Structure formats: structure tokens, C-alpha cells
PDB file of C-alpha atoms and ligand atoms in Angstrom:
ATOM      1  CA  MET T   1    -109.364-204.398 211.306  1.00  0.00           C
ATOM      2  CA  SER T   2    -113.017-203.675 210.590  1.00  0.00           C
ATOM      3  CA  VAL T   3    -114.834-205.125 207.604  1.00  0.00           C
ATOM      4  CA  LYS T   4    -115.006-201.646 206.104  1.00  0.00           C
ATOM      5  CA  GLU T   5    -111.238-201.271 206.447  1.00  0.00           C
ATOM      6  CA  ILE T   6    -110.639-204.707 204.906  1.00  0.00           C
ATOM      7  CA  VAL T   7    -112.761-203.858 201.855  1.00  0.00           C
ATOM      8  CA  GLU T   8    -111.425-200.343 201.406  1.00  0.00           C
ATOM      9  CA  GLN T   9    -107.812-201.437 201.858  1.00  0.00           C
ATOM     10  CA  THR T  10    -108.259-204.308 199.415  1.00  0.00           C
ATOM     11  CA  ILE T  11    -109.641-201.932 196.792  1.00  0.00           C
ATOM     12  CA  ALA T  12    -107.083-199.202 197.462  1.00  0.00           C
ATOM     13  CA  GLU T  13    -103.982-201.377 197.477  1.00  0.00           C
ATOM     14  CA  ASN T  14    -104.671-203.717 194.576  1.00  0.00           C
ATOM     15  CA  LYS T  15    -105.078-202.902 190.903  1.00  0.00           C
ATOM     16  CA  ILE T  16    -107.682-205.644 190.481  1.00  0.00           C
ATOM     17  CA  ALA T  17    -109.848-206.795 193.395  1.00  0.00           C
ATOM     18  CA  ILE T  18    -112.504-209.453 192.989  1.00  0.00           C
ATOM     19  CA  PHE T  19    -114.990-210.212 195.764  1.00  0.00           C
ATOM     20  CA  SER T  20    -116.056-213.715 194.884  1.00  0.00           C
ATOM     21  CA  LYS T  21    -117.451-217.013 196.140  1.00  0.00           C
ATOM     22  CA  SER T  22    -115.511-220.135 195.304  1.00  0.00           C
ATOM     23  CA  TRP T  23    -118.536-222.081 194.009  1.00  0.00           C
ATOM     24  CA  CYS T  24    -120.111-219.238 192.023  1.00  0.00           C
ATOM     25  CA  PRO T  25    -120.193-219.858 188.245  1.00  0.00           C
ATOM     26  CA  TYR T  26    -120.306-216.144 187.414  1.00  0.00           C
ATOM     27  CA  CYS T  27    -117.246-215.603 189.582  1.00  0.00           C
ATOM     28  CA  LYS T  28    -115.466-218.431 187.766  1.00  0.00           C
ATOM     29  CA  ARG T  29    -116.144-216.724 184.430  1.00  0.00           C
ATOM     30  CA  THR T  30    -114.837-213.414 185.729  1.00  0.00           C
ATOM     31  CA  LYS T  31    -111.701-214.991 187.174  1.00  0.00           C
ATOM     32  CA  ALA T  32    -111.134-216.882 183.902  1.00  0.00           C
ATOM     33  CA  LEU T  33    -111.452-213.627 181.930  1.00  0.00           C
ATOM     34  CA  PHE T  34    -108.745-211.908 183.966  1.00  0.00           C
ATOM     35  CA  ALA T  35    -106.503-214.982 183.848  1.00  0.00           C
ATOM     36  CA  SER T  36    -106.737-215.278 180.071  1.00  0.00           C
ATOM     37  CA  GLU T  37    -106.817-211.619 179.037  1.00  0.00           C
ATOM     38  CA  PHE T  38    -104.641-209.968 181.699  1.00  0.00           C
ATOM     39  CA  PRO T  39    -102.243-212.745 182.721  1.00  0.00           C
ATOM     40  CA  ASP T  40     -99.644-210.275 184.012  1.00  0.00           C
ATOM     41  CA  GLU T  41    -102.083-208.561 186.382  1.00  0.00           C
ATOM     42  CA  ALA T  42    -102.851-211.128 189.067  1.00  0.00           C
ATOM     43  CA  PRO T  43    -106.030-210.008 190.844  1.00  0.00           C
ATOM     44  CA  VAL T  44    -106.505-210.163 194.566  1.00  0.00           C
ATOM     45  CA  ILE T  45    -109.460-212.447 195.130  1.00  0.00           C
ATOM     46  CA  LEU T  46    -111.438-212.614 198.366  1.00  0.00           C
ATOM     47  CA  GLU T  47    -113.555-215.771 198.434  1.00  0.00           C
ATOM     48  CA  LEU T  48    -116.338-214.639 200.738  1.00  0.00           C
ATOM     49  CA  ASP T  49    -117.684-218.155 201.344  1.00  0.00           C
ATOM     50  CA  GLU T  50    -114.311-219.173 202.766  1.00  0.00           C
ATOM     51  CA  ARG T  51    -114.119-216.377 205.349  1.00  0.00           C
ATOM     52  CA  GLU T  52    -115.866-215.939 208.682  1.00  0.00           C
ATOM     53  CA  ASP T  53    -116.396-212.266 207.847  1.00  0.00           C
ATOM     54  CA  GLY T  54    -117.676-213.050 204.317  1.00  0.00           C
ATOM     55  CA  ASP T  55    -121.313-212.201 205.054  1.00  0.00           C
ATOM     56  CA  ALA T  56    -120.310-208.939 206.716  1.00  0.00           C
ATOM     57  CA  ILE T  57    -118.107-208.060 203.727  1.00  0.00           C
ATOM     58  CA  GLN T  58    -121.061-208.744 201.437  1.00  0.00           C
ATOM     59  CA  ASP T  59    -123.256-206.489 203.597  1.00  0.00           C
ATOM     60  CA  TYR T  60    -120.678-203.710 203.391  1.00  0.00           C
ATOM     61  CA  LEU T  61    -120.283-204.104 199.617  1.00  0.00           C
ATOM     62  CA  GLU T  62    -124.052-203.789 199.222  1.00  0.00           C
ATOM     63  CA  GLN T  63    -124.019-200.638 201.345  1.00  0.00           C
ATOM     64  CA  LYS T  64    -121.073-199.234 199.366  1.00  0.00           C
ATOM     65  CA  THR T  65    -122.063-200.158 195.812  1.00  0.00           C
ATOM     66  CA  GLY T  66    -125.746-201.107 195.852  1.00  0.00           C
ATOM     67  CA  GLN T  67    -124.679-204.537 194.593  1.00  0.00           C
ATOM     68  CA  ARG T  68    -125.003-207.571 196.849  1.00  0.00           C
ATOM     69  CA  SER T  69    -124.212-210.284 194.315  1.00  0.00           C
ATOM     70  CA  VAL T  70    -120.792-211.698 193.584  1.00  0.00           C
ATOM     71  CA  PRO T  71    -118.563-211.273 191.748  1.00  0.00           C
ATOM     72  CA  ASN T  72    -118.042-207.612 192.588  1.00  0.00           C
ATOM     73  CA  VAL T  73    -115.061-206.358 190.626  1.00  0.00           C
ATOM     74  CA  PHE T  74    -112.927-203.262 191.187  1.00  0.00           C
ATOM     75  CA  VAL T  75    -110.139-202.109 188.885  1.00  0.00           C
ATOM     76  CA  ASN T  76    -107.947-199.213 189.895  1.00  0.00           C
ATOM     77  CA  LYS T  77    -110.476-198.286 192.606  1.00  0.00           C
ATOM     78  CA  THR T  78    -113.357-198.126 190.118  1.00  0.00           C
ATOM     79  CA  GLN T  79    -116.236-200.536 190.569  1.00  0.00           C
ATOM     80  CA  VAL T  80    -116.806-202.443 187.322  1.00  0.00           C
ATOM     81  CA  GLY T  81    -119.663-204.567 188.704  1.00  0.00           C
ATOM     82  CA  GLY T  82    -120.595-208.207 188.384  1.00  0.00           C
ATOM     83  CA  ASN T  83    -119.680-210.728 185.713  1.00  0.00           C
ATOM     84  CA  ASP T  84    -122.086-209.398 183.068  1.00  0.00           C
ATOM     85  CA  LYS T  85    -120.744-205.863 183.375  1.00  0.00           C
ATOM     86  CA  THR T  86    -117.145-207.070 183.525  1.00  0.00           C
ATOM     87  CA  GLN T  87    -117.518-209.135 180.359  1.00  0.00           C
ATOM     88  CA  ALA T  88    -119.228-206.196 178.613  1.00  0.00           C
ATOM     89  CA  ALA T  89    -116.506-203.811 179.775  1.00  0.00           C
ATOM     90  CA  PHE T  90    -113.911-206.156 178.311  1.00  0.00           C
ATOM     91  CA  GLN T  91    -115.754-206.312 174.998  1.00  0.00           C
ATOM     92  CA  ASN T  92    -116.064-202.528 174.683  1.00  0.00           C
ATOM     93  CA  GLY T  93    -112.487-201.838 175.758  1.00  0.00           C
ATOM     94  CA  GLU T  94    -113.301-200.124 179.040  1.00  0.00           C
ATOM     95  CA  LEU T  95    -111.813-202.925 181.146  1.00  0.00           C
ATOM     96  CA  GLY T  96    -108.517-202.769 179.287  1.00  0.00           C
ATOM     97  CA  ARG T  97    -108.436-199.006 179.694  1.00  0.00           C
ATOM     98  CA  LEU T  98    -109.021-199.305 183.446  1.00  0.00           C
ATOM     99  CA  VAL T  99    -106.351-201.985 183.833  1.00  0.00           C
ATOM    100  CA  SER T 100    -103.858-199.830 181.922  1.00  0.00           C
ATOM    101  CA  GLN T 101    -104.431-196.716 184.037  1.00  0.00           C
TER     102      GLN T 101
HETATM  103  N1  GSH Q 201    -125.793-211.102 186.764  1.00  0.00           N
HETATM  104  C1  GSH Q 201    -124.889-211.271 187.889  1.00  0.00           C
HETATM  105  C2  GSH Q 201    -125.180-212.616 188.521  1.00  0.00           C
HETATM  106  C3  GSH Q 201    -124.375-212.827 189.807  1.00  0.00           C
HETATM  107  C4  GSH Q 201    -125.022-213.821 190.734  1.00  0.00           C
HETATM  108  O1  GSH Q 201    -126.205-214.202 190.558  1.00  0.00           O
HETATM  109  N2  GSH Q 201    -124.265-214.255 191.734  1.00  0.00           N
HETATM  110  C5  GSH Q 201    -124.798-215.126 192.742  1.00  0.00           C
HETATM  111  C6  GSH Q 201    -123.803-216.235 193.077  1.00  0.00           C
HETATM  112  S1  GSH Q 201    -123.474-217.274 191.651  1.00  0.00           S
HETATM  113  C7  GSH Q 201    -125.008-214.361 194.037  1.00  0.00           C
HETATM  114  O2  GSH Q 201    -124.312-213.395 194.315  1.00  0.00           O
HETATM  115  N3  GSH Q 201    -125.977-214.831 194.842  1.00  0.00           N
HETATM  116  C8  GSH Q 201    -126.227-214.209 196.130  1.00  0.00           C
HETATM  117  C9  GSH Q 201    -125.296-214.667 197.181  1.00  0.00           C
HETATM  118  O3  GSH Q 201    -124.460-215.572 196.960  1.00  0.00           O
HETATM  119  O4  GSH Q 201    -125.373-214.102 198.269  1.00  0.00           O
HETATM  120  C10 GSH Q 201    -123.454-211.135 187.376  1.00  0.00           C
HETATM  121  O5  GSH Q 201    -123.269-211.086 186.167  1.00  0.00           O
HETATM  122  O6  GSH Q 201    -122.533-211.042 188.187  1.00  0.00           O
END
């Protein structure tokens, strides 16, 4: 499967997809938010630093979304963004609305 197919399939087949790096503090905050606020909606998490194709996935995400940094969060096929945008979307209710779609 190509990197493009891996990313697109991950987004298409999972309600919550988080492209992450295991050591990244922003990613940890995003993962903690979903765990505490949406405990029944286990996200699929791809830890890019733990995969041989992680750099290529990051390249494709940049091409697709204009965002190279992690985390890169998708909910119901909509890109939410990084940790700052995800936390803000939770605060203003948009994240909950997306999760409930
Ligand atoms: N403001 C961003 C900060 C994200 C960020 O700086 N992530 C770092 C890792 S902690 C990153 O992606 N660095 C580039 C890289 O790892 O390739 C957010 O809220 O998500």
C-alpha cells in the first residue's frame, strides 16, 4: 500500500485519526484530551517516529493539508489541525460536534 493510501484509508475508516510522534509533548496533550473527554471513542494513532514510512507520511500530510507538524488530527474525515486548534475546537464545541456526527 502506498503512503497516500495508508493516510487516506486511516482517515476514511476511523472516526478519530491522530498522526503523532511518541515523544511529542503537543501530541501527548492531544491524546490526553481525547482520552479524558471522549473515552468511548478510541482514536487510531499513528506514531510516525515508530514507523519506517513515518517521514513519507509526514511529507504526504504536508502536501495534503499544508501542515507538517504533529499532531495532525482528523475527525470524521475533517482535518482539525494540530494541538492548539484541537484544544480550541474542544473549548468552542466544534470538536464535540465533529465527534458526534
Ligand atoms: N502549535 C503546534 C505545535 C506542534 C509542534 O511543534 N510539533 C512538533 C513536535 S513536538 C513538530 O511537529 N516538529 C516537527 C517534526 O517533528 O517534524 C500544535 O499545536 O500542534
